[in-house]
């Protein structure tokens, strides 16, 4: 079983790997088309994600994150030279091998609650809506959360905000085991960041 640090290293590597895949328009489209759907309904994503997910569980979390990364715009370097399947290494057949250890500052990286708070601070007239968003997401089942995330993340991306997809991947992986803990972190980050004057108290 991978340690916490090994998992976090993997999450960063997975995000970088998917961004590399998304440089190919056809692959990006296939990943994007899986947004909000369980993996069993996304066989078109398997060729790109089965190997990178191997050994880390949380298959739906990985597939959801891949589909969210595919929503990022713009992509500065469209190319059709990216392989149609994940690259492999001869010794281990592991497409994510050799990534650096995760930084000590992981705990200071923004989770989804912090990103929603940034949206509220930068766009005060929509602050109440982002507040409701963080509250609603905290009570959703895993299935409903994965279904809702593409719309939420797309709104954030349209505002020019960046999501830390590695942190979100860790949170989605944990959601299956302890949703109140994850939802609590999101709410705490949100309320610690947004001024009270913007909140519905």
JSON list of C-alpha atoms in Angstrom, two decimals:
[
{"chain": "A", "resi": 1, "resn": "UNK", "atom": "CA", "xyz": [0.00, 0.00, 0.00]},
{"chain": "A", "resi": 2, "resn": "UNK", "atom": "CA", "xyz": [1.53, 3.38, -1.00]},
{"chain": "A", "resi": 3, "resn": "UNK", "atom": "CA", "xyz": [2.39, 5.81, 1.78]},
{"chain": "A", "resi": 4, "resn": "UNK", "atom": "CA", "xyz": [0.84, 9.27, 1.96]},
{"chain": "A", "resi": 5, "resn": "UNK", "atom": "CA", "xyz": [3.93, 10.86, 0.45]},
{"chain": "A", "resi": 6, "resn": "UNK", "atom": "CA", "xyz": [4.02, 8.29, -2.34]},
{"chain": "A", "resi": 7, "resn": "UNK", "atom": "CA", "xyz": [0.38, 9.01, -3.09]},
{"chain": "A", "resi": 8, "resn": "UNK", "atom": "CA", "xyz": [0.95, 12.74, -3.20]},
{"chain": "A", "resi": 9, "resn": "UNK", "atom": "CA", "xyz": [3.92, 12.26, -5.49]},
{"chain": "A", "resi": 10, "resn": "UNK", "atom": "CA", "xyz": [1.68, 10.12, -7.70]},
{"chain": "A", "resi": 11, "resn": "UNK", "atom": "CA", "xyz": [-1.10, 12.74, -7.73]},
{"chain": "A", "resi": 12, "resn": "UNK", "atom": "CA", "xyz": [1.26, 15.44, -8.97]},
{"chain": "A", "resi": 13, "resn": "UNK", "atom": "CA", "xyz": [2.71, 13.07, -11.56]},
{"chain": "A", "resi": 14, "resn": "UNK", "atom": "CA", "xyz": [-0.75, 12.02, -12.73]},
{"chain": "A", "resi": 15, "resn": "UNK", "atom": "CA", "xyz": [-1.82, 15.62, -13.30]},
{"chain": "A", "resi": 16, "resn": "UNK", "atom": "CA", "xyz": [1.35, 16.36, -15.27]},
{"chain": "A", "resi": 17, "resn": "UNK", "atom": "CA", "xyz": [0.85, 13.19, -17.30]},
{"chain": "A", "resi": 18, "resn": "UNK", "atom": "CA", "xyz": [-2.75, 14.03, -18.20]},
{"chain": "A", "resi": 19, "resn": "UNK", "atom": "CA", "xyz": [-1.80, 17.57, -19.20]},
{"chain": "A", "resi": 20, "resn": "UNK", "atom": "CA", "xyz": [0.73, 16.04, -21.53]},
{"chain": "A", "resi": 21, "resn": "UNK", "atom": "CA", "xyz": [-1.93, 13.80, -23.05]},
{"chain": "A", "resi": 22, "resn": "UNK", "atom": "CA", "xyz": [-4.21, 16.79, -23.52]},
{"chain": "A", "resi": 23, "resn": "UNK", "atom": "CA", "xyz": [-1.78, 18.36, -25.96]},
{"chain": "A", "resi": 24, "resn": "UNK", "atom": "CA", "xyz": [-3.24, 15.97, -28.50]},
{"chain": "A", "resi": 25, "resn": "UNK", "atom": "CA", "xyz": [-6.66, 17.25, -29.52]},
{"chain": "A", "resi": 26, "resn": "UNK", "atom": "CA", "xyz": [-8.20, 13.81, -30.04]},
{"chain": "A", "resi": 27, "resn": "UNK", "atom": "CA", "xyz": [-7.14, 12.50, -26.64]},
{"chain": "A", "resi": 28, "resn": "UNK", "atom": "CA", "xyz": [-8.23, 15.69, -24.94]},
{"chain": "A", "resi": 29, "resn": "UNK", "atom": "CA", "xyz": [-11.67, 15.37, -26.49]},
{"chain": "A", "resi": 30, "resn": "UNK", "atom": "CA", "xyz": [-12.01, 11.78, -25.31]},
{"chain": "A", "resi": 31, "resn": "UNK", "atom": "CA", "xyz": [-11.04, 12.69, -21.76]},
{"chain": "A", "resi": 32, "resn": "UNK", "atom": "CA", "xyz": [-13.33, 15.71, -21.71]},
{"chain": "A", "resi": 33, "resn": "UNK", "atom": "CA", "xyz": [-16.27, 13.62, -22.89]},
{"chain": "A", "resi": 34, "resn": "UNK", "atom": "CA", "xyz": [-16.00, 11.53, -19.73]},
{"chain": "A", "resi": 35, "resn": "UNK", "atom": "CA", "xyz": [-16.78, 14.41, -17.39]},
{"chain": "A", "resi": 36, "resn": "UNK", "atom": "CA", "xyz": [-19.30, 13.57, -14.68]},
{"chain": "A", "resi": 37, "resn": "UNK", "atom": "CA", "xyz": [-19.52, 9.91, -15.66]},
{"chain": "A", "resi": 38, "resn": "UNK", "atom": "CA", "xyz": [-18.37, 6.80, -13.77]},
{"chain": "A", "resi": 39, "resn": "UNK", "atom": "CA", "xyz": [-15.41, 4.96, -15.31]},
{"chain": "A", "resi": 40, "resn": "UNK", "atom": "CA", "xyz": [-17.55, 2.01, -16.39]},
{"chain": "A", "resi": 41, "resn": "UNK", "atom": "CA", "xyz": [-19.31, 4.38, -18.80]},
{"chain": "A", "resi": 42, "resn": "UNK", "atom": "CA", "xyz": [-16.02, 5.74, -20.17]},
{"chain": "A", "resi": 43, "resn": "UNK", "atom": "CA", "xyz": [-14.27, 2.87, -21.96]},
{"chain": "A", "resi": 44, "resn": "UNK", "atom": "CA", "xyz": [-12.77, 5.44, -24.34]},
{"chain": "A", "resi": 45, "resn": "UNK", "atom": "CA", "xyz": [-10.64, 6.74, -21.45]},
{"chain": "A", "resi": 46, "resn": "UNK", "atom": "CA", "xyz": [-9.19, 3.38, -20.41]},
{"chain": "A", "resi": 47, "resn": "UNK", "atom": "CA", "xyz": [-6.35, 3.34, -22.95]},
{"chain": "A", "resi": 48, "resn": "UNK", "atom": "CA", "xyz": [-4.93, 6.53, -21.44]},
{"chain": "A", "resi": 49, "resn": "UNK", "atom": "CA", "xyz": [-5.66, 6.08, -17.73]},
{"chain": "A", "resi": 50, "resn": "UNK", "atom": "CA", "xyz": [-5.54, 2.40, -16.74]},
{"chain": "A", "resi": 51, "resn": "UNK", "atom": "CA", "xyz": [-1.75, 2.27, -16.38]},
{"chain": "A", "resi": 52, "resn": "UNK", "atom": "CA", "xyz": [-1.34, 5.65, -14.63]},
{"chain": "A", "resi": 53, "resn": "UNK", "atom": "CA", "xyz": [-4.01, 4.67, -12.07]},
{"chain": "A", "resi": 54, "resn": "UNK", "atom": "CA", "xyz": [-2.61, 1.19, -11.40]},
{"chain": "A", "resi": 55, "resn": "UNK", "atom": "CA", "xyz": [-1.82, 0.52, -7.74]},
{"chain": "A", "resi": 56, "resn": "UNK", "atom": "CA", "xyz": [-3.44, 3.66, -6.33]},
{"chain": "A", "resi": 57, "resn": "UNK", "atom": "CA", "xyz": [-7.15, 2.80, -6.30]},
{"chain": "A", "resi": 58, "resn": "UNK", "atom": "CA", "xyz": [-9.72, 5.61, -6.45]},
{"chain": "A", "resi": 59, "resn": "UNK", "atom": "CA", "xyz": [-10.37, 4.93, -10.12]},
{"chain": "A", "resi": 60, "resn": "UNK", "atom": "CA", "xyz": [-13.30, 7.30, -10.40]},
{"chain": "A", "resi": 61, "resn": "UNK", "atom": "CA", "xyz": [-11.33, 10.10, -8.74]},
{"chain": "A", "resi": 62, "resn": "UNK", "atom": "CA", "xyz": [-8.57, 9.70, -11.33]},
{"chain": "A", "resi": 63, "resn": "UNK", "atom": "CA", "xyz": [-11.00, 9.62, -14.24]},
{"chain": "A", "resi": 64, "resn": "UNK", "atom": "CA", "xyz": [-12.87, 12.66, -12.96]},
{"chain": "A", "resi": 65, "resn": "UNK", "atom": "CA", "xyz": [-9.66, 14.65, -12.53]},
{"chain": "A", "resi": 66, "resn": "UNK", "atom": "CA", "xyz": [-8.53, 13.69, -16.04]},
{"chain": "A", "resi": 67, "resn": "UNK", "atom": "CA", "xyz": [-11.82, 14.97, -17.47]},
{"chain": "A", "resi": 68, "resn": "UNK", "atom": "CA", "xyz": [-11.50, 18.21, -15.48]},
{"chain": "A", "resi": 69, "resn": "UNK", "atom": "CA", "xyz": [-7.94, 18.80, -16.68]},
{"chain": "A", "resi": 70, "resn": "UNK", "atom": "CA", "xyz": [-9.23, 18.40, -20.23]},
{"chain": "A", "resi": 71, "resn": "UNK", "atom": "CA", "xyz": [-11.46, 21.43, -19.60]},
{"chain": "A", "resi": 72, "resn": "UNK", "atom": "CA", "xyz": [-8.47, 23.74, -19.12]},
{"chain": "A", "resi": 73, "resn": "UNK", "atom": "CA", "xyz": [-8.13, 26.44, -21.75]},
{"chain": "A", "resi": 74, "resn": "UNK", "atom": "CA", "xyz": [-6.13, 27.44, -23.62]},
{"chain": "A", "resi": 75, "resn": "UNK", "atom": "CA", "xyz": [-3.70, 24.70, -24.49]},
{"chain": "A", "resi": 76, "resn": "UNK", "atom": "CA", "xyz": [-0.57, 26.48, -25.76]},
{"chain": "A", "resi": 77, "resn": "UNK", "atom": "CA", "xyz": [0.94, 23.61, -27.73]},
{"chain": "A", "resi": 78, "resn": "UNK", "atom": "CA", "xyz": [-1.56, 21.50, -29.68]},
{"chain": "A", "resi": 79, "resn": "UNK", "atom": "CA", "xyz": [0.28, 18.66, -31.33]},
{"chain": "A", "resi": 80, "resn": "UNK", "atom": "CA", "xyz": [-0.64, 15.35, -32.88]},
{"chain": "A", "resi": 81, "resn": "UNK", "atom": "CA", "xyz": [2.69, 13.77, -31.95]},
{"chain": "A", "resi": 82, "resn": "UNK", "atom": "CA", "xyz": [1.70, 12.80, -28.41]},
{"chain": "A", "resi": 83, "resn": "UNK", "atom": "CA", "xyz": [1.33, 9.01, -28.21]},
{"chain": "A", "resi": 84, "resn": "UNK", "atom": "CA", "xyz": [-2.24, 7.70, -28.22]},
{"chain": "A", "resi": 85, "resn": "UNK", "atom": "CA", "xyz": [-1.48, 5.60, -25.16]},
{"chain": "A", "resi": 86, "resn": "UNK", "atom": "CA", "xyz": [0.48, 6.56, -22.06]},
{"chain": "A", "resi": 87, "resn": "UNK", "atom": "CA", "xyz": [4.26, 6.36, -22.43]},
{"chain": "A", "resi": 88, "resn": "UNK", "atom": "CA", "xyz": [5.95, 3.46, -20.71]},
{"chain": "A", "resi": 89, "resn": "UNK", "atom": "CA", "xyz": [9.37, 2.79, -19.26]},
{"chain": "A", "resi": 90, "resn": "UNK", "atom": "CA", "xyz": [11.10, -0.44, -20.23]},
{"chain": "A", "resi": 91, "resn": "UNK", "atom": "CA", "xyz": [12.10, -1.47, -16.72]},
{"chain": "A", "resi": 92, "resn": "UNK", "atom": "CA", "xyz": [8.83, -0.94, -14.86]},
{"chain": "A", "resi": 93, "resn": "UNK", "atom": "CA", "xyz": [6.18, -0.21, -17.48]},
{"chain": "A", "resi": 94, "resn": "UNK", "atom": "CA", "xyz": [5.15, 2.64, -15.19]},
{"chain": "A", "resi": 95, "resn": "UNK", "atom": "CA", "xyz": [4.26, 5.88, -17.03]},
{"chain": "A", "resi": 96, "resn": "UNK", "atom": "CA", "xyz": [4.61, 7.94, -13.86]},
{"chain": "A", "resi": 97, "resn": "UNK", "atom": "CA", "xyz": [7.91, 6.59, -12.57]},
{"chain": "A", "resi": 98, "resn": "UNK", "atom": "CA", "xyz": [10.72, 8.92, -11.64]},
{"chain": "A", "resi": 99, "resn": "UNK", "atom": "CA", "xyz": [8.74, 11.93, -10.44]},
{"chain": "A", "resi": 100, "resn": "UNK", "atom": "CA", "xyz": [10.24, 13.98, -7.59]},
{"chain": "A", "resi": 101, "resn": "UNK", "atom": "CA", "xyz": [9.06, 13.61, -4.03]},
{"chain": "A", "resi": 102, "resn": "UNK", "atom": "CA", "xyz": [6.13, 15.81, -3.04]},
{"chain": "A", "resi": 103, "resn": "UNK", "atom": "CA", "xyz": [7.01, 19.21, -1.59]},
{"chain": "A", "resi": 104, "resn": "UNK", "atom": "CA", "xyz": [6.81, 19.82, 2.15]},
{"chain": "A", "resi": 105, "resn": "UNK", "atom": "CA", "xyz": [4.37, 22.65, 1.42]},
{"chain": "A", "resi": 106, "resn": "UNK", "atom": "CA", "xyz": [1.53, 20.32, 0.32]},
{"chain": "A", "resi": 107, "resn": "UNK", "atom": "CA", "xyz": [-0.63, 21.38, 3.29]},
{"chain": "A", "resi": 108, "resn": "UNK", "atom": "CA", "xyz": [-0.36, 25.01, 2.15]},
{"chain": "A", "resi": 109, "resn": "UNK", "atom": "CA", "xyz": [-1.56, 24.28, -1.36]},
{"chain": "A", "resi": 110, "resn": "UNK", "atom": "CA", "xyz": [-5.12, 25.42, -2.12]},
{"chain": "A", "resi": 111, "resn": "UNK", "atom": "CA", "xyz": [-7.92, 22.92, -1.89]},
{"chain": "A", "resi": 112, "resn": "UNK", "atom": "CA", "xyz": [-11.23, 23.39, -3.68]},
{"chain": "A", "resi": 113, "resn": "UNK", "atom": "CA", "xyz": [-12.67, 25.44, -0.83]},
{"chain": "A", "resi": 114, "resn": "UNK", "atom": "CA", "xyz": [-9.82, 27.93, -1.09]},
{"chain": "A", "resi": 115, "resn": "UNK", "atom": "CA", "xyz": [-10.30, 28.22, -4.85]},
{"chain": "A", "resi": 116, "resn": "UNK", "atom": "CA", "xyz": [-14.02, 28.88, -4.39]},
{"chain": "A", "resi": 117, "resn": "UNK", "atom": "CA", "xyz": [-13.09, 31.53, -1.83]},
{"chain": "A", "resi": 118, "resn": "UNK", "atom": "CA", "xyz": [-10.72, 33.16, -4.31]},
{"chain": "A", "resi": 119, "resn": "UNK", "atom": "CA", "xyz": [-13.61, 33.34, -6.78]},
{"chain": "A", "resi": 120, "resn": "UNK", "atom": "CA", "xyz": [-15.79, 34.97, -4.12]},
{"chain": "A", "resi": 121, "resn": "UNK", "atom": "CA", "xyz": [-13.12, 37.53, -3.22]},
{"chain": "A", "resi": 122, "resn": "UNK", "atom": "CA", "xyz": [-12.33, 38.44, -6.81]},
{"chain": "A", "resi": 123, "resn": "UNK", "atom": "CA", "xyz": [-16.01, 38.63, -7.81]},
{"chain": "A", "resi": 124, "resn": "UNK", "atom": "CA", "xyz": [-17.83, 39.91, -4.70]},
{"chain": "A", "resi": 125, "resn": "UNK", "atom": "CA", "xyz": [-21.24, 40.05, -6.37]},
{"chain": "A", "resi": 126, "resn": "UNK", "atom": "CA", "xyz": [-21.14, 36.27, -6.80]},
{"chain": "A", "resi": 127, "resn": "UNK", "atom": "CA", "xyz": [-19.80, 35.53, -3.30]},
{"chain": "A", "resi": 128, "resn": "UNK", "atom": "CA", "xyz": [-23.12, 34.27, -1.99]},
{"chain": "A", "resi": 129, "resn": "UNK", "atom": "CA", "xyz": [-23.33, 31.79, -4.85]},
{"chain": "A", "resi": 130, "resn": "UNK", "atom": "CA", "xyz": [-19.87, 30.41, -4.13]},
{"chain": "A", "resi": 131, "resn": "UNK", "atom": "CA", "xyz": [-20.76, 30.17, -0.45]},
{"chain": "A", "resi": 132, "resn": "UNK", "atom": "CA", "xyz": [-23.80, 28.07, -1.32]},
{"chain": "A", "resi": 133, "resn": "UNK", "atom": "CA", "xyz": [-21.65, 25.97, -3.63]},
{"chain": "A", "resi": 134, "resn": "UNK", "atom": "CA", "xyz": [-19.21, 24.97, -0.90]},
{"chain": "A", "resi": 135, "resn": "UNK", "atom": "CA", "xyz": [-22.09, 24.21, 1.46]},
{"chain": "A", "resi": 136, "resn": "UNK", "atom": "CA", "xyz": [-24.03, 22.13, -1.08]},
{"chain": "A", "resi": 137, "resn": "UNK", "atom": "CA", "xyz": [-21.03, 20.10, -2.20]},
{"chain": "A", "resi": 138, "resn": "UNK", "atom": "CA", "xyz": [-20.35, 19.16, 1.41]},
{"chain": "A", "resi": 139, "resn": "UNK", "atom": "CA", "xyz": [-23.57, 17.15, 1.68]},
{"chain": "A", "resi": 140, "resn": "UNK", "atom": "CA", "xyz": [-23.51, 15.40, -1.69]},
{"chain": "A", "resi": 141, "resn": "UNK", "atom": "CA", "xyz": [-23.00, 11.70, -2.25]},
{"chain": "A", "resi": 142, "resn": "UNK", "atom": "CA", "xyz": [-19.84, 10.74, -4.12]},
{"chain": "A", "resi": 143, "resn": "UNK", "atom": "CA", "xyz": [-21.81, 10.16, -7.30]},
{"chain": "A", "resi": 144, "resn": "UNK", "atom": "CA", "xyz": [-23.51, 13.55, -7.18]},
{"chain": "A", "resi": 145, "resn": "UNK", "atom": "CA", "xyz": [-20.24, 15.29, -6.31]},
{"chain": "A", "resi": 146, "resn": "UNK", "atom": "CA", "xyz": [-18.44, 13.82, -9.32]},
{"chain": "A", "resi": 147, "resn": "UNK", "atom": "CA", "xyz": [-21.39, 14.81, -11.50]},
{"chain": "A", "resi": 148, "resn": "UNK", "atom": "CA", "xyz": [-21.41, 18.40, -10.19]},
{"chain": "A", "resi": 149, "resn": "UNK", "atom": "CA", "xyz": [-17.67, 19.08, -10.28]},
{"chain": "A", "resi": 150, "resn": "UNK", "atom": "CA", "xyz": [-17.29, 19.65, -14.05]},
{"chain": "A", "resi": 151, "resn": "UNK", "atom": "CA", "xyz": [-19.75, 22.55, -13.99]},
{"chain": "A", "resi": 152, "resn": "UNK", "atom": "CA", "xyz": [-18.15, 24.07, -10.89]},
{"chain": "A", "resi": 153, "resn": "UNK", "atom": "CA", "xyz": [-14.59, 23.73, -12.18]},
{"chain": "A", "resi": 154, "resn": "UNK", "atom": "CA", "xyz": [-15.52, 25.06, -15.60]},
{"chain": "A", "resi": 155, "resn": "UNK", "atom": "CA", "xyz": [-16.95, 28.20, -13.98]},
{"chain": "A", "resi": 156, "resn": "UNK", "atom": "CA", "xyz": [-13.74, 28.68, -12.03]},
{"chain": "A", "resi": 157, "resn": "UNK", "atom": "CA", "xyz": [-11.62, 28.21, -15.13]},
{"chain": "A", "resi": 158, "resn": "UNK", "atom": "CA", "xyz": [-13.72, 30.75, -17.04]},
{"chain": "A", "resi": 159, "resn": "UNK", "atom": "CA", "xyz": [-12.93, 33.25, -14.28]},
{"chain": "A", "resi": 160, "resn": "UNK", "atom": "CA", "xyz": [-9.22, 32.66, -14.85]},
{"chain": "A", "resi": 161, "resn": "UNK", "atom": "CA", "xyz": [-8.73, 30.72, -11.61]},
{"chain": "A", "resi": 162, "resn": "UNK", "atom": "CA", "xyz": [-6.49, 27.66, -11.46]},
{"chain": "A", "resi": 163, "resn": "UNK", "atom": "CA", "xyz": [-7.48, 24.53, -9.59]},
{"chain": "A", "resi": 164, "resn": "UNK", "atom": "CA", "xyz": [-4.83, 22.46, -7.85]},
{"chain": "A", "resi": 165, "resn": "UNK", "atom": "CA", "xyz": [-5.94, 19.20, -9.43]},
{"chain": "A", "resi": 166, "resn": "UNK", "atom": "CA", "xyz": [-3.44, 17.08, -7.49]},
{"chain": "A", "resi": 167, "resn": "UNK", "atom": "CA", "xyz": [-4.90, 18.28, -4.19]},
{"chain": "A", "resi": 168, "resn": "UNK", "atom": "CA", "xyz": [-8.42, 17.77, -5.52]},
{"chain": "A", "resi": 169, "resn": "UNK", "atom": "CA", "xyz": [-7.47, 14.24, -6.60]},
{"chain": "A", "resi": 170, "resn": "UNK", "atom": "CA", "xyz": [-6.34, 13.44, -3.06]},
{"chain": "A", "resi": 171, "resn": "UNK", "atom": "CA", "xyz": [-9.58, 14.86, -1.66]},
{"chain": "A", "resi": 172, "resn": "UNK", "atom": "CA", "xyz": [-11.74, 12.88, -4.08]},
{"chain": "A", "resi": 173, "resn": "UNK", "atom": "CA", "xyz": [-9.82, 9.71, -3.24]},
{"chain": "A", "resi": 174, "resn": "UNK", "atom": "CA", "xyz": [-10.48, 10.33, 0.45]},
{"chain": "A", "resi": 175, "resn": "UNK", "atom": "CA", "xyz": [-14.14, 11.24, -0.13]},
{"chain": "A", "resi": 176, "resn": "UNK", "atom": "CA", "xyz": [-15.03, 7.56, -0.52]},
{"chain": "A", "resi": 177, "resn": "UNK", "atom": "CA", "xyz": [-13.82, 6.90, 3.03]},
{"chain": "A", "resi": 178, "resn": "UNK", "atom": "CA", "xyz": [-14.46, 10.12, 4.97]},
{"chain": "A", "resi": 179, "resn": "UNK", "atom": "CA", "xyz": [-16.58, 12.72, 3.14]},
{"chain": "A", "resi": 180, "resn": "UNK", "atom": "CA", "xyz": [-17.25, 14.82, 6.27]},
{"chain": "A", "resi": 181, "resn": "UNK", "atom": "CA", "xyz": [-13.50, 15.32, 6.77]},
{"chain": "A", "resi": 182, "resn": "UNK", "atom": "CA", "xyz": [-12.94, 16.48, 3.20]},
{"chain": "A", "resi": 183, "resn": "UNK", "atom": "CA", "xyz": [-16.06, 18.67, 3.14]},
{"chain": "A", "resi": 184, "resn": "UNK", "atom": "CA", "xyz": [-14.98, 20.20, 6.45]},
{"chain": "A", "resi": 185, "resn": "UNK", "atom": "CA", "xyz": [-11.56, 21.13, 5.04]},
{"chain": "A", "resi": 186, "resn": "UNK", "atom": "CA", "xyz": [-13.21, 22.77, 2.05]},
{"chain": "A", "resi": 187, "resn": "UNK", "atom": "CA", "xyz": [-15.57, 24.81, 4.26]},
{"chain": "A", "resi": 188, "resn": "UNK", "atom": "CA", "xyz": [-12.80, 25.82, 6.65]},
{"chain": "A", "resi": 189, "resn": "UNK", "atom": "CA", "xyz": [-10.58, 26.97, 3.80]},
{"chain": "A", "resi": 190, "resn": "UNK", "atom": "CA", "xyz": [-13.46, 28.90, 2.30]},
{"chain": "A", "resi": 191, "resn": "UNK", "atom": "CA", "xyz": [-14.48, 30.70, 5.48]},
{"chain": "A", "resi": 192, "resn": "UNK", "atom": "CA", "xyz": [-10.91, 31.42, 6.53]},
{"chain": "A", "resi": 193, "resn": "UNK", "atom": "CA", "xyz": [-10.31, 33.15, 3.20]},
{"chain": "A", "resi": 194, "resn": "UNK", "atom": "CA", "xyz": [-13.49, 35.12, 2.45]},
{"chain": "A", "resi": 195, "resn": "UNK", "atom": "CA", "xyz": [-14.12, 38.36, 4.40]},
{"chain": "A", "resi": 196, "resn": "UNK", "atom": "CA", "xyz": [-17.26, 38.24, 6.55]},
{"chain": "A", "resi": 197, "resn": "UNK", "atom": "CA", "xyz": [-18.62, 41.26, 4.67]},
{"chain": "A", "resi": 198, "resn": "UNK", "atom": "CA", "xyz": [-19.10, 39.05, 1.60]},
{"chain": "A", "resi": 199, "resn": "UNK", "atom": "CA", "xyz": [-20.87, 36.22, 3.39]},
{"chain": "A", "resi": 200, "resn": "UNK", "atom": "CA", "xyz": [-24.50, 35.42, 4.10]},
{"chain": "A", "resi": 201, "resn": "UNK", "atom": "CA", "xyz": [-24.26, 35.09, 7.89]}
]
